[in-house]
Amino acid sequence: MWKWLHPYAKAEVAYQLCYKLLPYFSWLSVITLAVGSVWGLAFAPADYQQGDSFRIIYFHVPTAILSMGAYTSMAICALIGMVWQIRNAELAVYAIAPVGAVYTFLALVTGAIWGKPMWGAWWVWDARLTSELILLFLYLGVIALYNAFEDRRTGARAASILAIVGVINVPIIHYSVEWWNTLHQGATITKFAKPSISTDMLWPLLLTIAGFMFVLAALTCLRLANQIILNDARRPWVKALVERELSSVSMSKASK
Amino acid sequence: MSKHPPQQESHSNIQLSYSSAFKSIVKREFSLAWQKPAQIIQPVVFFLIVVTLFPLGISPSPKTLQLIGPGVIWIAALLSIMLSVEGLFRQDFHEGHIEAWLLSTVPMPLIIIAKLLSAWVISCGMLIVFSPLLAMLMNIAPEVIPALMLSLLIGTPILLFIGAIGNALTVSLNQGGVLLSLIVLPLYIPVLIFATAMLEAASVNMSYVGQMSVLLSLLLLSFVMAPLAIGAALKNTVN
């Protein structure tokens, strides 16, 4: 597997891989999100207790799950970058971070919109809400640290160290906050027993989760490709790439 | 016979033993602190002032103070450590000591532990000594005071270790102060929760061994992990 992976440490190969994967991820995300949200918002049955307002879970649950998933994958990239000194992995940390931060923010906002009619307040100091808010702060710390340095490589490494320190702390924060206060309903699908959600509601939810996952993957590919090309702007392969692009543009103009 | 000793001596200087390296760093830290007593006094004064603001800002009624007291004292200690940690590696960075540490035969985590332990005695020792006074100002029951001091004794080194990671990451920046707090404060939350939970249990005369054990385990975890992270972060700033 190592033989198969190590070419991607090279900037040019990783850049091409990103652009190869980007259309697949984009189209898959469009399809799954469209089907999932139409199914979930229009056709899934209403909840017997919460009525139609439960339907926000089709956006809330995916963003909440992936806000944590994105943090974990960011930390894995950071660890790979630190251990094997692979620069592309360090760049991937910063490619994921803002997307993850936006997901965390969306999870908080959709949760607040749902909480107003259900709990009677936009915000309550409940364990899950609080740890999600802290997760947002952790993301902002990584982004701010990356941007604070003049030298991009130093900033990327510092942000990687912080991401690793943060991921060790995430479970500690989660359980400490949980112990401190709990009001949020328990996990619905991520438990080992049979899911406590009707299958009519579950399928669209799984589709939107997949959709948000593909959005995350697509945005990460796009951002990573941009980071790589920005970092290597003065390398010959970027120059060759730009020349090829320009010549293909002028060719298509000439053919018209 | 008298021809060889000088050479041997210089050889033993290069192969500095770990314990003597540890001792010399601790000695250096204490003599530096002794030359600049502000480093010891200012965190304590800050601690006192922050706690004083709460009765003025919220309510001076004894009942309210008793309710918020432990949390207020802990938040004040947390902020005070965060401020004192800001200058932890600054001088070492500007004077080139970090390069010297990296080049020496002594492992980096050992140097960092020596530095952090002496920094803890210098900047947090007085906080623990003054905490009973603040407990009286905040109308906290006398029975809770031992638990308060114990929680600070276990909790402040964790805060210092985590804060040192933040300082090591931002030491090469000119204005790292706000960034340091953005990085470090979220990581402080578990310590704050378990410490105040311990005091809450103590104030209703319940056993607080459970909360204390969690704090102790956090201390051990940070003691093992933080020097590695600080070493990596310091190495990153100098190359």
PDB file of N, CA and C in Angstrom, chain A residues 141-201:
ATOM      1  N   GLY A 141      -9.091  28.254  16.354  1.00  0.00           N
ATOM      2  CA  GLY A 141      -7.706  28.320  16.820  1.00  0.00           C
ATOM      3  C   GLY A 141      -6.745  27.799  15.762  1.00  0.00           C
ATOM      4  N   VAL A 142      -7.091  26.665  15.149  1.00  0.00           N
ATOM      5  CA  VAL A 142      -6.224  26.084  14.114  1.00  0.00           C
ATOM      6  C   VAL A 142      -6.104  27.042  12.931  1.00  0.00           C
ATOM      7  N   ILE A 143      -7.258  27.609  12.495  1.00  0.00           N
ATOM      8  CA  ILE A 143      -7.227  28.508  11.337  1.00  0.00           C
ATOM      9  C   ILE A 143      -6.408  29.756  11.655  1.00  0.00           C
ATOM     10  N   ALA A 144      -6.639  30.322  12.850  1.00  0.00           N
ATOM     11  CA  ALA A 144      -5.929  31.548  13.225  1.00  0.00           C
ATOM     12  C   ALA A 144      -4.433  31.294  13.328  1.00  0.00           C
ATOM     13  N   LEU A 145      -4.069  30.147  13.899  1.00  0.00           N
ATOM     14  CA  LEU A 145      -2.639  29.857  14.056  1.00  0.00           C
ATOM     15  C   LEU A 145      -1.975  29.681  12.692  1.00  0.00           C
ATOM     16  N   TYR A 146      -2.669  29.019  11.772  1.00  0.00           N
ATOM     17  CA  TYR A 146      -2.100  28.821  10.439  1.00  0.00           C
ATOM     18  C   TYR A 146      -1.824  30.155   9.763  1.00  0.00           C
ATOM     19  N   ASN A 147      -2.757  31.087   9.930  1.00  0.00           N
ATOM     20  CA  ASN A 147      -2.622  32.366   9.230  1.00  0.00           C
ATOM     21  C   ASN A 147      -1.704  33.345   9.932  1.00  0.00           C
ATOM     22  N   ALA A 148      -1.299  33.038  11.173  1.00  0.00           N
ATOM     23  CA  ALA A 148      -0.540  34.017  11.945  1.00  0.00           C
ATOM     24  C   ALA A 148       0.915  34.111  11.493  1.00  0.00           C
ATOM     25  N   PHE A 149       1.408  33.068  10.822  1.00  0.00           N
ATOM     26  CA  PHE A 149       2.836  33.056  10.501  1.00  0.00           C
ATOM     27  C   PHE A 149       3.086  33.587   9.105  1.00  0.00           C
ATOM     28  N   GLU A 150       4.223  34.283   8.959  1.00  0.00           N
ATOM     29  CA  GLU A 150       4.614  34.768   7.635  1.00  0.00           C
ATOM     30  C   GLU A 150       5.013  33.587   6.761  1.00  0.00           C
ATOM     31  N   ASP A 151       5.777  32.674   7.362  1.00  0.00           N
ATOM     32  CA  ASP A 151       6.237  31.506   6.621  1.00  0.00           C
ATOM     33  C   ASP A 151       5.144  30.450   6.649  1.00  0.00           C
ATOM     34  N   ARG A 152       4.700  30.052   5.438  1.00  0.00           N
ATOM     35  CA  ARG A 152       3.536  29.169   5.376  1.00  0.00           C
ATOM     36  C   ARG A 152       3.820  27.795   5.978  1.00  0.00           C
ATOM     37  N   ARG A 153       5.044  27.317   5.775  1.00  0.00           N
ATOM     38  CA  ARG A 153       5.398  25.988   6.272  1.00  0.00           C
ATOM     39  C   ARG A 153       5.370  25.957   7.806  1.00  0.00           C
ATOM     40  N   THR A 154       5.934  26.997   8.429  1.00  0.00           N
ATOM     41  CA  THR A 154       5.917  27.058   9.902  1.00  0.00           C
ATOM     42  C   THR A 154       4.491  27.101  10.411  1.00  0.00           C
ATOM     43  N   GLY A 155       3.654  27.920   9.742  1.00  0.00           N
ATOM     44  CA  GLY A 155       2.257  28.020  10.157  1.00  0.00           C
ATOM     45  C   GLY A 155       1.543  26.695  10.026  1.00  0.00           C
ATOM     46  N   ALA A 156       1.831  25.980   8.911  1.00  0.00           N
ATOM     47  CA  ALA A 156       1.159  24.695   8.690  1.00  0.00           C
ATOM     48  C   ALA A 156       1.561  23.694   9.766  1.00  0.00           C
ATOM     49  N   ARG A 157       2.857  23.705  10.125  1.00  0.00           N
ATOM     50  CA  ARG A 157       3.310  22.755  11.150  1.00  0.00           C
ATOM     51  C   ARG A 157       2.730  23.107  12.507  1.00  0.00           C
ATOM     52  N   ALA A 158       2.693  24.404  12.839  1.00  0.00           N
ATOM     53  CA  ALA A 158       2.136  24.809  14.134  1.00  0.00           C
ATOM     54  C   ALA A 158       0.667  24.411  14.212  1.00  0.00           C
ATOM     55  N   ALA A 159      -0.070  24.657  13.110  1.00  0.00           N
ATOM     56  CA  ALA A 159      -1.489  24.289  13.090  1.00  0.00           C
ATOM     57  C   ALA A 159      -1.653  22.780  13.221  1.00  0.00           C
ATOM     58  N   SER A 160      -0.726  22.012  12.625  1.00  0.00           N
ATOM     59  CA  SER A 160      -0.803  20.549  12.738  1.00  0.00           C
ATOM     60  C   SER A 160      -0.634  20.111  14.189  1.00  0.00           C
ATOM     61  N   ILE A 161       0.346  20.704  14.872  1.00  0.00           N
ATOM     62  CA  ILE A 161       0.569  20.330  16.276  1.00  0.00           C
ATOM     63  C   ILE A 161      -0.684  20.644  17.089  1.00  0.00           C
ATOM     64  N   LEU A 162      -1.264  21.822  16.833  1.00  0.00           N
ATOM     65  CA  LEU A 162      -2.469  22.203  17.587  1.00  0.00           C
ATOM     66  C   LEU A 162      -3.627  21.255  17.279  1.00  0.00           C
ATOM     67  N   ALA A 163      -3.738  20.833  16.015  1.00  0.00           N
ATOM     68  CA  ALA A 163      -4.829  19.901  15.667  1.00  0.00           C
ATOM     69  C   ALA A 163      -4.662  18.581  16.398  1.00  0.00           C
ATOM     70  N   ILE A 164      -3.415  18.128  16.536  1.00  0.00           N
ATOM     71  CA  ILE A 164      -3.180  16.851  17.231  1.00  0.00           C
ATOM     72  C   ILE A 164      -3.480  17.008  18.721  1.00  0.00           C
ATOM     73  N   VAL A 165      -3.005  18.111  19.312  1.00  0.00           N
ATOM     74  CA  VAL A 165      -3.303  18.365  20.729  1.00  0.00           C
ATOM     75  C   VAL A 165      -4.819  18.446  20.929  1.00  0.00           C
ATOM     76  N   GLY A 166      -5.481  19.100  19.965  1.00  0.00           N
ATOM     77  CA  GLY A 166      -6.930  19.259  20.075  1.00  0.00           C
ATOM     78  C   GLY A 166      -7.663  17.932  20.012  1.00  0.00           C
ATOM     79  N   VAL A 167      -7.216  17.031  19.144  1.00  0.00           N
ATOM     80  CA  VAL A 167      -7.955  15.782  18.969  1.00  0.00           C
ATOM     81  C   VAL A 167      -7.790  14.884  20.198  1.00  0.00           C
ATOM     82  N   ILE A 168      -6.676  15.025  20.911  1.00  0.00           N
ATOM     83  CA  ILE A 168      -6.540  14.285  22.176  1.00  0.00           C
ATOM     84  C   ILE A 168      -7.543  14.847  23.188  1.00  0.00           C
ATOM     85  N   ASN A 169      -7.769  16.156  23.081  1.00  0.00           N
ATOM     86  CA  ASN A 169      -8.650  16.801  24.052  1.00  0.00           C
ATOM     87  C   ASN A 169     -10.131  16.655  23.737  1.00  0.00           C
ATOM     88  N   VAL A 170     -10.456  16.404  22.454  1.00  0.00           N
ATOM     89  CA  VAL A 170     -11.877  16.368  22.093  1.00  0.00           C
ATOM     90  C   VAL A 170     -12.678  15.367  22.929  1.00  0.00           C
ATOM     91  N   PRO A 171     -12.223  14.101  23.069  1.00  0.00           N
ATOM     92  CA  PRO A 171     -13.014  13.194  23.928  1.00  0.00           C
ATOM     93  C   PRO A 171     -13.063  13.635  25.380  1.00  0.00           C
ATOM     94  N   ILE A 172     -11.965  14.195  25.879  1.00  0.00           N
ATOM     95  CA  ILE A 172     -11.955  14.654  27.277  1.00  0.00           C
ATOM     96  C   ILE A 172     -12.981  15.772  27.449  1.00  0.00           C
ATOM     97  N   ILE A 173     -12.965  16.722  26.504  1.00  0.00           N
ATOM     98  CA  ILE A 173     -13.924  17.823  26.580  1.00  0.00           C
ATOM     99  C   ILE A 173     -15.340  17.263  26.489  1.00  0.00           C
ATOM    100  N   HIS A 174     -15.525  16.346  25.543  1.00  0.00           N
ATOM    101  CA  HIS A 174     -16.863  15.794  25.331  1.00  0.00           C
ATOM    102  C   HIS A 174     -17.412  15.163  26.606  1.00  0.00           C
ATOM    103  N   TYR A 175     -16.606  14.293  27.235  1.00  0.00           N
ATOM    104  CA  TYR A 175     -17.121  13.599  28.420  1.00  0.00           C
ATOM    105  C   TYR A 175     -17.203  14.511  29.629  1.00  0.00           C
ATOM    106  N   SER A 176     -16.287  15.467  29.746  1.00  0.00           N
ATOM    107  CA  SER A 176     -16.362  16.370  30.891  1.00  0.00           C
ATOM    108  C   SER A 176     -17.630  17.218  30.809  1.00  0.00           C
ATOM    109  N   VAL A 177     -17.909  17.688  29.589  1.00  0.00           N
ATOM    110  CA  VAL A 177     -19.088  18.530  29.419  1.00  0.00           C
ATOM    111  C   VAL A 177     -20.368  17.708  29.595  1.00  0.00           C
ATOM    112  N   GLU A 178     -20.298  16.447  29.114  1.00  0.00           N
ATOM    113  CA  GLU A 178     -21.462  15.582  29.254  1.00  0.00           C
ATOM    114  C   GLU A 178     -21.789  15.349  30.727  1.00  0.00           C
ATOM    115  N   TRP A 179     -20.751  15.154  31.491  1.00  0.00           N
ATOM    116  CA  TRP A 179     -20.921  14.920  32.909  1.00  0.00           C
ATOM    117  C   TRP A 179     -21.463  16.169  33.600  1.00  0.00           C
ATOM    118  N   TRP A 180     -21.067  17.309  33.051  1.00  0.00           N
ATOM    119  CA  TRP A 180     -21.416  18.583  33.652  1.00  0.00           C
ATOM    120  C   TRP A 180     -22.907  18.877  33.496  1.00  0.00           C
ATOM    121  N   ASN A 181     -23.462  18.556  32.320  1.00  0.00           N
ATOM    122  CA  ASN A 181     -24.869  18.884  32.100  1.00  0.00           C
ATOM    123  C   ASN A 181     -25.412  18.144  30.884  1.00  0.00           C
ATOM    124  N   THR A 182     -26.604  17.617  30.975  1.00  0.00           N
ATOM    125  CA  THR A 182     -27.179  16.935  29.816  1.00  0.00           C
ATOM    126  C   THR A 182     -28.674  17.198  29.673  1.00  0.00           C
ATOM    127  N   LEU A 183     -29.030  17.710  28.498  1.00  0.00           N
ATOM    128  CA  LEU A 183     -30.435  17.937  28.191  1.00  0.00           C
ATOM    129  C   LEU A 183     -30.788  17.409  26.804  1.00  0.00           C
ATOM    130  N   HIS A 184     -29.765  17.464  25.918  1.00  0.00           N
ATOM    131  CA  HIS A 184     -29.941  17.045  24.534  1.00  0.00           C
ATOM    132  C   HIS A 184     -30.414  15.591  24.476  1.00  0.00           C
ATOM    133  N   GLN A 185     -31.269  15.278  23.504  1.00  0.00           N
ATOM    134  CA  GLN A 185     -31.695  13.886  23.379  1.00  0.00           C
ATOM    135  C   GLN A 185     -30.508  13.018  22.990  1.00  0.00           C
ATOM    136  N   GLY A 186     -30.562  11.746  23.375  1.00  0.00           N
ATOM    137  CA  GLY A 186     -29.441  10.845  23.123  1.00  0.00           C
ATOM    138  C   GLY A 186     -29.225  10.614  21.650  1.00  0.00           C
ATOM    139  N   ALA A 187     -28.115   9.952  21.314  1.00  0.00           N
ATOM    140  CA  ALA A 187     -27.809   9.690  19.918  1.00  0.00           C
ATOM    141  C   ALA A 187     -28.895   8.822  19.302  1.00  0.00           C
ATOM    142  N   THR A 188     -29.220   9.102  18.037  1.00  0.00           N
ATOM    143  CA  THR A 188     -30.318   8.392  17.405  1.00  0.00           C
ATOM    144  C   THR A 188     -29.851   7.232  16.547  1.00  0.00           C
ATOM    145  N   ILE A 189     -28.810   7.444  15.736  1.00  0.00           N
ATOM    146  CA  ILE A 189     -28.410   6.356  14.851  1.00  0.00           C
ATOM    147  C   ILE A 189     -27.031   5.810  15.172  1.00  0.00           C
ATOM    148  N   THR A 190     -26.234   6.517  15.909  1.00  0.00           N
ATOM    149  CA  THR A 190     -24.863   6.055  16.120  1.00  0.00           C
ATOM    150  C   THR A 190     -24.735   5.156  17.341  1.00  0.00           C
ATOM    151  N   LYS A 191     -25.818   4.512  17.739  1.00  0.00           N
ATOM    152  CA  LYS A 191     -25.666   3.577  18.842  1.00  0.00           C
ATOM    153  C   LYS A 191     -25.758   2.149  18.324  1.00  0.00           C
ATOM    154  N   PHE A 192     -25.322   1.216  19.156  1.00  0.00           N
ATOM    155  CA  PHE A 192     -25.163  -0.149  18.654  1.00  0.00           C
ATOM    156  C   PHE A 192     -26.501  -0.869  18.530  1.00  0.00           C
ATOM    157  N   ALA A 193     -27.460  -0.516  19.350  1.00  0.00           N
ATOM    158  CA  ALA A 193     -28.763  -1.162  19.281  1.00  0.00           C
ATOM    159  C   ALA A 193     -29.477  -0.759  17.990  1.00  0.00           C
ATOM    160  N   LYS A 194     -30.677  -1.279  17.787  1.00  0.00           N
ATOM    161  CA  LYS A 194     -31.457  -0.928  16.616  1.00  0.00           C
ATOM    162  C   LYS A 194     -31.733   0.588  16.635  1.00  0.00           C
ATOM    163  N   PRO A 195     -31.560   1.252  15.491  1.00  0.00           N
ATOM    164  CA  PRO A 195     -31.783   2.694  15.492  1.00  0.00           C
ATOM    165  C   PRO A 195     -33.194   3.052  15.972  1.00  0.00           C
ATOM    166  N   SER A 196     -33.288   4.102  16.803  1.00  0.00           N
ATOM    167  CA  SER A 196     -34.585   4.497  17.328  1.00  0.00           C
ATOM    168  C   SER A 196     -35.232   5.537  16.422  1.00  0.00           C
ATOM    169  N   ILE A 197     -35.156   5.291  15.124  1.00  0.00           N
ATOM    170  CA  ILE A 197     -35.784   6.193  14.158  1.00  0.00           C
ATOM    171  C   ILE A 197     -36.469   5.308  13.130  1.00  0.00           C
ATOM    172  N   SER A 198     -37.622   5.726  12.678  1.00  0.00           N
ATOM    173  CA  SER A 198     -38.353   4.951  11.677  1.00  0.00           C
ATOM    174  C   SER A 198     -37.573   4.904  10.369  1.00  0.00           C
ATOM    175  N   THR A 199     -37.628   3.774   9.668  1.00  0.00           N
ATOM    176  CA  THR A 199     -36.821   3.643   8.452  1.00  0.00           C
ATOM    177  C   THR A 199     -37.228   4.647   7.382  1.00  0.00           C
ATOM    178  N   ASP A 200     -38.524   5.061   7.356  1.00  0.00           N
ATOM    179  CA  ASP A 200     -38.954   6.072   6.384  1.00  0.00           C
ATOM    180  C   ASP A 200     -38.204   7.376   6.584  1.00  0.00           C
ATOM    181  N   MET A 201     -37.867   7.653   7.855  1.00  0.00           N
ATOM    182  CA  MET A 201     -37.133   8.885   8.134  1.00  0.00           C
ATOM    183  C   MET A 201     -35.638   8.660   8.014  1.00  0.00           C
TER     184      MET A 201
END
